[in-house]
XYZ file of C-alpha atoms in Angstrom:
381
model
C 92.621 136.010 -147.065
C 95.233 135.107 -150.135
C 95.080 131.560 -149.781
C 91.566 130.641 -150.140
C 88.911 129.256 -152.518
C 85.437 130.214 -152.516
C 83.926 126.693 -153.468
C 80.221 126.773 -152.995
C 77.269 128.222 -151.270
C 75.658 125.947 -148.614
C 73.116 126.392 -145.441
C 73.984 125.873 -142.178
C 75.441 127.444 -138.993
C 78.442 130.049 -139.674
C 81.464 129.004 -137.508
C 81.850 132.492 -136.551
C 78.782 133.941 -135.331
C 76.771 130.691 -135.102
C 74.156 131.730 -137.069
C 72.296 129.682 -139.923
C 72.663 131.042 -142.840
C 74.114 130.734 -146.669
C 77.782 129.611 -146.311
C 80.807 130.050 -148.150
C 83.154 127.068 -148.397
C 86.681 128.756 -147.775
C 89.656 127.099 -148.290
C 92.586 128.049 -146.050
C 95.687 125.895 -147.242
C 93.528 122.606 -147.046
C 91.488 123.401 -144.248
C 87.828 123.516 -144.965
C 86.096 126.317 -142.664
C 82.028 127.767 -143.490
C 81.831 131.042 -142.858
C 78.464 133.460 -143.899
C 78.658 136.185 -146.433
C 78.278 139.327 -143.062
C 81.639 136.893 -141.348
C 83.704 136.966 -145.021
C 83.038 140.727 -145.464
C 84.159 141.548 -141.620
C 87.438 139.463 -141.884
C 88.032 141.462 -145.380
C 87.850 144.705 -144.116
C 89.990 143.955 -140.647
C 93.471 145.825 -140.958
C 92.253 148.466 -143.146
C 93.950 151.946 -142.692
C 92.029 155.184 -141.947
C 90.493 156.226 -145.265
C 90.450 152.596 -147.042
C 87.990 150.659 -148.169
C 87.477 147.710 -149.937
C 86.380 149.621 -153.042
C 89.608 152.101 -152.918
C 92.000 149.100 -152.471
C 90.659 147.606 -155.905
C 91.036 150.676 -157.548
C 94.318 151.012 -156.424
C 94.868 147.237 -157.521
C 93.370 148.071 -161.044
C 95.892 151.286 -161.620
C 98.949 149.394 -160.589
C 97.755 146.246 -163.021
C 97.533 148.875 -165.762
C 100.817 150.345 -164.919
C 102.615 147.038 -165.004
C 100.936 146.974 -168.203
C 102.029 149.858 -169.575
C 105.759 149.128 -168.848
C 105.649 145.429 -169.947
C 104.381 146.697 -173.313
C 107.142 148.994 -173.498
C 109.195 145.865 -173.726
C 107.238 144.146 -176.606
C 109.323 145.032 -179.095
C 108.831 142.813 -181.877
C 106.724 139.542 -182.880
C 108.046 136.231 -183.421
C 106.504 136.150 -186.894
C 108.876 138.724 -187.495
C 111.905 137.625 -185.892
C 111.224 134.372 -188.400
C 111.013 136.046 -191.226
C 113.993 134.890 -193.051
C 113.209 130.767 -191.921
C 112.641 128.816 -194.256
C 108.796 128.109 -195.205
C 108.126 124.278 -194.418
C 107.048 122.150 -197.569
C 103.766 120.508 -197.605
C 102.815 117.942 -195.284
C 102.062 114.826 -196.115
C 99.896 113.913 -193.319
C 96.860 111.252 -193.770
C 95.381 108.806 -191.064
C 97.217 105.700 -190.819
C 94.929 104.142 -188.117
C 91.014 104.108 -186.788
C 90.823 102.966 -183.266
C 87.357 101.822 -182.549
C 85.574 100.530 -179.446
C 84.409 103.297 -177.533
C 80.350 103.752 -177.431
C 80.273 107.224 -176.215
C 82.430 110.453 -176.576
C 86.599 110.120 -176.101
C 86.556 112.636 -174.062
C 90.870 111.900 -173.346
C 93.778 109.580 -174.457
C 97.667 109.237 -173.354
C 101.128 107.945 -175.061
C 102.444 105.116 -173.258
C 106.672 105.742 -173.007
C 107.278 102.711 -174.577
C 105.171 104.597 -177.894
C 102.911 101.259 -178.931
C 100.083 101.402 -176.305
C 98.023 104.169 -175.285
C 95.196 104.843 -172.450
C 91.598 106.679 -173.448
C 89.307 107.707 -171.076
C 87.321 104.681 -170.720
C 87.190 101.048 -170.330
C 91.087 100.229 -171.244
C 91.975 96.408 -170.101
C 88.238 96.446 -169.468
C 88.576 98.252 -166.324
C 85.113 99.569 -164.678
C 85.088 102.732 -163.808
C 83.169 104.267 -160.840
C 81.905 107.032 -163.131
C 80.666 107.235 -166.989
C 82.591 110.396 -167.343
C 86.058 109.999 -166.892
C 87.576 113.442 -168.116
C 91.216 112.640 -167.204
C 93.540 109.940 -167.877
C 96.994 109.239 -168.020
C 100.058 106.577 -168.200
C 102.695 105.785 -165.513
C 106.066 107.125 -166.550
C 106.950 103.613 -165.872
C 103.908 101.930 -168.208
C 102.974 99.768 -165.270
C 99.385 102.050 -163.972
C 97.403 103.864 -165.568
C 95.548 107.416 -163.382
C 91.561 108.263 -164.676
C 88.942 110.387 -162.930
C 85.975 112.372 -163.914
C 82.812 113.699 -162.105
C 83.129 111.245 -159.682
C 85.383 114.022 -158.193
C 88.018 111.201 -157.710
C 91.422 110.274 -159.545
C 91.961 106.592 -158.860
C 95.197 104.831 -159.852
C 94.972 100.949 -161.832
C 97.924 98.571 -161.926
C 98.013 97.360 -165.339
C 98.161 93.568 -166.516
C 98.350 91.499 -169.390
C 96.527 88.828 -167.556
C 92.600 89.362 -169.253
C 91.915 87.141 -166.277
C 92.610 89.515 -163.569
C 90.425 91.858 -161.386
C 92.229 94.973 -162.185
C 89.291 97.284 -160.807
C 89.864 95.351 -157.174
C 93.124 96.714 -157.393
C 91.911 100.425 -158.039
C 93.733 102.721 -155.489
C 91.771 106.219 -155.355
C 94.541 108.809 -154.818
C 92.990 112.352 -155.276
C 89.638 113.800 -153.768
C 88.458 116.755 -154.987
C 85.582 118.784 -154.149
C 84.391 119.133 -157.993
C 84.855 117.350 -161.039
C 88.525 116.214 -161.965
C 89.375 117.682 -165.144
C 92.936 116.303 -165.579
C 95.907 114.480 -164.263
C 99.398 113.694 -165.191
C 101.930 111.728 -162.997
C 104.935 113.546 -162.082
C 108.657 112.144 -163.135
C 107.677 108.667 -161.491
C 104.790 106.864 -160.427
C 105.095 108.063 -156.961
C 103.561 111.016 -157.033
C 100.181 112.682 -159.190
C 98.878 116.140 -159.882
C 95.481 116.913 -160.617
C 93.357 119.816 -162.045
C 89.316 120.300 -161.016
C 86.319 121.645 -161.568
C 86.568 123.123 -157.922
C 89.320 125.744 -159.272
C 92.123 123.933 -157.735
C 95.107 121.808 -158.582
C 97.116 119.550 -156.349
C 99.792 117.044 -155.605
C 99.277 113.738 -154.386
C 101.348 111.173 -153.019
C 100.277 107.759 -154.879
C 100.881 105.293 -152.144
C 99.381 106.909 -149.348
C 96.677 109.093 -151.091
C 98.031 112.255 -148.982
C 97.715 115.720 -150.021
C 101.417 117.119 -150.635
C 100.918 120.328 -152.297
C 97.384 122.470 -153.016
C 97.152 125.088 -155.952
C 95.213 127.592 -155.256
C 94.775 130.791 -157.585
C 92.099 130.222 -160.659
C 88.658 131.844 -159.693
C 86.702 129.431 -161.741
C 86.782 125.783 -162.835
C 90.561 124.317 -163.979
C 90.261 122.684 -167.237
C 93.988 121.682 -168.125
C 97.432 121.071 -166.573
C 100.905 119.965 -168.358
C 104.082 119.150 -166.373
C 106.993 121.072 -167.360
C 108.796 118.710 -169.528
C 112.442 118.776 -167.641
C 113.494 115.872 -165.698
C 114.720 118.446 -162.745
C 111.748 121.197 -163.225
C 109.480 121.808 -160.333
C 107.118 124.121 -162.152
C 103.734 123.030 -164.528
C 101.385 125.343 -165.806
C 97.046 125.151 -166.161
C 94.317 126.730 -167.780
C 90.621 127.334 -166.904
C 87.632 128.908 -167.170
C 88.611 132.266 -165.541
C 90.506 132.845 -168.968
C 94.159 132.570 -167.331
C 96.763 130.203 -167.634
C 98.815 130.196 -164.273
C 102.253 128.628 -163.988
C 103.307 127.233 -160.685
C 105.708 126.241 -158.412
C 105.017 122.543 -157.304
C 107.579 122.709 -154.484
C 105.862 125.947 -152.545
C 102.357 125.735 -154.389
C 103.061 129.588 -155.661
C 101.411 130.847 -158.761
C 104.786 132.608 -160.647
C 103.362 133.730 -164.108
C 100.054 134.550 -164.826
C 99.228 135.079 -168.303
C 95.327 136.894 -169.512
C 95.351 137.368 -172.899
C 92.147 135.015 -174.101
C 88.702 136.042 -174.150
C 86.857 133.054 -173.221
C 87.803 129.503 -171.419
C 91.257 128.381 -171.924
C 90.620 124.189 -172.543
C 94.131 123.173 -172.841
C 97.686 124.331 -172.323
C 100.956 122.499 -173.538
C 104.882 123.116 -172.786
C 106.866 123.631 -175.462
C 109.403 120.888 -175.260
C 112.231 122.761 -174.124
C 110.373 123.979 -171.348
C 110.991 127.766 -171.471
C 107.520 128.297 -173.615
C 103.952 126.579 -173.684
C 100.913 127.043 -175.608
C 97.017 127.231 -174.988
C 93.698 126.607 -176.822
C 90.479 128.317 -176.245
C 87.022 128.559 -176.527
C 87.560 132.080 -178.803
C 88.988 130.092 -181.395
C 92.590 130.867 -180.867
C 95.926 129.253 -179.687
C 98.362 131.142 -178.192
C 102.232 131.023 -177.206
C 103.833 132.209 -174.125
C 107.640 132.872 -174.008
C 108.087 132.353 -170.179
C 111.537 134.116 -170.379
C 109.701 137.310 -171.666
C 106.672 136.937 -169.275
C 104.838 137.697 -172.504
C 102.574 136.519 -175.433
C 104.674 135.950 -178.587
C 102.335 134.684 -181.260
C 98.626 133.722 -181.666
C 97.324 131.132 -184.060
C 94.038 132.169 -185.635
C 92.644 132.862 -189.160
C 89.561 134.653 -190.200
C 87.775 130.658 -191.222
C 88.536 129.424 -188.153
C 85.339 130.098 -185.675
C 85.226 127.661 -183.338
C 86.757 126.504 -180.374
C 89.777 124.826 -179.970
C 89.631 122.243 -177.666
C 93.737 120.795 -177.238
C 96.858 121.791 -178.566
C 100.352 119.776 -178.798
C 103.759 120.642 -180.117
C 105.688 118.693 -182.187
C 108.707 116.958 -181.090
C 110.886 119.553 -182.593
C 108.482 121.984 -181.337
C 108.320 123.542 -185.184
C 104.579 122.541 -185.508
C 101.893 122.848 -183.515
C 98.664 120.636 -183.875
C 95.215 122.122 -182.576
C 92.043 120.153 -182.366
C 88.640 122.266 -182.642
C 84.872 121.994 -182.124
C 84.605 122.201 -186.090
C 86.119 118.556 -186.303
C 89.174 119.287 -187.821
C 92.962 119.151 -186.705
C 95.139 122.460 -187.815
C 98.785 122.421 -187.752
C 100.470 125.775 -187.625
C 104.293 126.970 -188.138
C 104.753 127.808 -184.473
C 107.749 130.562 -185.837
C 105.895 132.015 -188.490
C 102.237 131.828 -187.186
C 100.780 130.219 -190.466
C 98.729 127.251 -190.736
C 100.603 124.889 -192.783
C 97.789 122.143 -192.803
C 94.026 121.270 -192.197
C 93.581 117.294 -191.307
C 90.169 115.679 -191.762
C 88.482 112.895 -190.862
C 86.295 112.917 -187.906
C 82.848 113.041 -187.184
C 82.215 115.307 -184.076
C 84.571 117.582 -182.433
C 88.294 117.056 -181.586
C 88.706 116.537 -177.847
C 92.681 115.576 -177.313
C 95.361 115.730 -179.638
C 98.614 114.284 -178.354
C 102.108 113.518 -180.002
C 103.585 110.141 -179.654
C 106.793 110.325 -177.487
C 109.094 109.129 -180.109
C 107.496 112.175 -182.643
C 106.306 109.457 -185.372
C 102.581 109.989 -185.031
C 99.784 112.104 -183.472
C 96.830 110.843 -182.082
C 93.269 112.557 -181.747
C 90.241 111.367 -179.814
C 87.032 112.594 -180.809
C 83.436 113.191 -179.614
C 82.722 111.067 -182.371
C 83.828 107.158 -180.597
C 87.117 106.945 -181.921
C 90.725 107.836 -182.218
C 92.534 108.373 -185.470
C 96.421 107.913 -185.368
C 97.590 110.308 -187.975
C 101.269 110.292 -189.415
């Protein structure tokens, strides 16, 4: 019973016992089977030793989570703060916006760097492409700058050839790739065009072949909606981390679909999480108003970004190309930048007029751009 998501409830007959009841949507690798809430509690409790119980087992479960606990804390020795005490402090930062993009009529709810650093994708009508939904929450460029991937509550991420011809029926050419059974809250191609991975609302993430629109790889492990994924940033790496609603940010394994780090330290939704650009760290943003690092060589937290004035949300975090800074959009409508080493914040950029939905660093390092609830996107440098 490992491998399985509990989607929604539904009515019908139970494929077990036949009978109509409430169903449970269980997900067994990708095979959908609806099973009542009497056939889910049986197939639990089958291969139980004399004396267990359900209730025992997760006590047991609870003391050994605490014990691992114990002994990883053992190992935290010392803070990164510390460790950087004698850096150098960074000088000011000249930072101002260099750019209003306008055009949108509703919220920008996403945006993405083209490679080639001078054209970038928001989530909605780019090239005036039509879009099957209002609300697309996800969107990203082709490594190779020729497609651009979107999807939303439509449940769908489609894929759109890209041309300079304003002539063209680009949404004829729409390919939808990915099918999930909830809203898609993110996507990001993989080291070519070939191949896309997706985070949902239905707690899932997967891997999908581009040209054929088959299902290569399912995620499953979150207990609650998936809100953010990021592809570790090596060429070779197999492994990409996401964040949700459940509070967790799980890193996996793309070529066995295991979760290998699991990482609890936030007390509400986790909205975004980032790599660190050499690929052995990332960070995440939440809803309780901090950002956090993760050294994935320690299996531990390292640092947390927060000050007693910040209160809100933050809604999506990216490092800098050196991976010194780190820039943090929030529900307050401001952009922080911290001193990942030290844990200070080192700036506060205004400007917009509702709250910061993506922040995202150009690939070349030169500028950062933010999309906002409020229409637009600001290009900052």
């Amino acid at each position: 019973m490992c491998d399985q998501t509990f989607v929604a409830a539904t009515f019908g007959p139970c494929e077990s016992c036949d009978k109509a009841s409430p169903l449970m949507n269980i997900y067994i690798k990708t095979e959908a089977i609806n099973y009542c809430s009497f056939c889910v509690e049986k197939m639990a409790c089958q291969g139980l030793q004399a004396g267990e119980s359900l209730a025992s087992l997760k006590r047991e479960s609870e003391s050994l989570k605490k014990k691992l606990d114990e002994e990883r804390n053992k190992l935290n020795d010392v803070e990164l703060n510390k460790v950087a005490e004698k850096v150098e402090v960074l000088s000011a930062l000249a930072i101002k916006t260099r750019r209003v993009l306008k055009g949108h009529n509703n919220k920008v709810l996403n945006m993405d760097w083209c490679k080639d650093k001078r054209r970038m994708v928001s989530s909605s009508q780019e090239h005036g492409v039509s879009l099957p939904c209002t609300w697309v929450m996800a969107c990203a460029y082709a490594p190779s700058g020729c497609a651009v991937a979107c999807g939303g509550l439509d449940n769908r991420c489609s894929v759109f050839p890209l041309s300079m011809d304003p002539n063209e029926n680009l949404a004829a050419k729409r390919k939808a790739v990915a099918m999930h059974t909830n809203y898609v809250s993110g996507c990001t191609f993989t080291n070519s065009d070939m191949q896309l991975l997706t985070s949902s609302g239905d707690g899932t993430c997967a891997l999908w072949d581009v040209e054929s629109g088959q299902l290569l790889q399912s995620f499953h492990g979150h207990t609650a909606d998936v809100l953010s994924l990021d592809l570790a940033p090596s060429e070779t790496g197999n492994t990409f981390v996401s964040g949700g609603c459940d509070k967790k940010a799980n890193v996996w394994d793309m070529r066995s679909g295991q979760n290998i780090q699991s990482f609890e330290s936030h007390q509400s939704d986790i909205n975004c999480v980032k790599y660190y650009p050499s690929g052995d760290a990332f960070a995440s943003a939440s809803d309780d108003g901090t950002c956090r690092f993760y050294d994935l060589r320690a299996d531990r937290e390292v640092a947390v970004y927060e000050k007693d004035s910040v209160i809100f949300g933050a809604s999506s975090v990216d490092f800098s190309l050196s991976g010194r800074l780190l820039f943090a959009g929030y529900n307050d409508y401001t952009i922080n930048v911290w001193d990942v080493l030290k844990g200070s914040r080192v700036a506060a950029l205004f400007g917009h007029e509702n709250r910061i939905s993506r922040v995202r660093v150009s690939p070349d390092g030169t500028a950062l751009c933010s999309a906002s609830w409020d229409n637009t996107l600001r290009v900052w440098a």
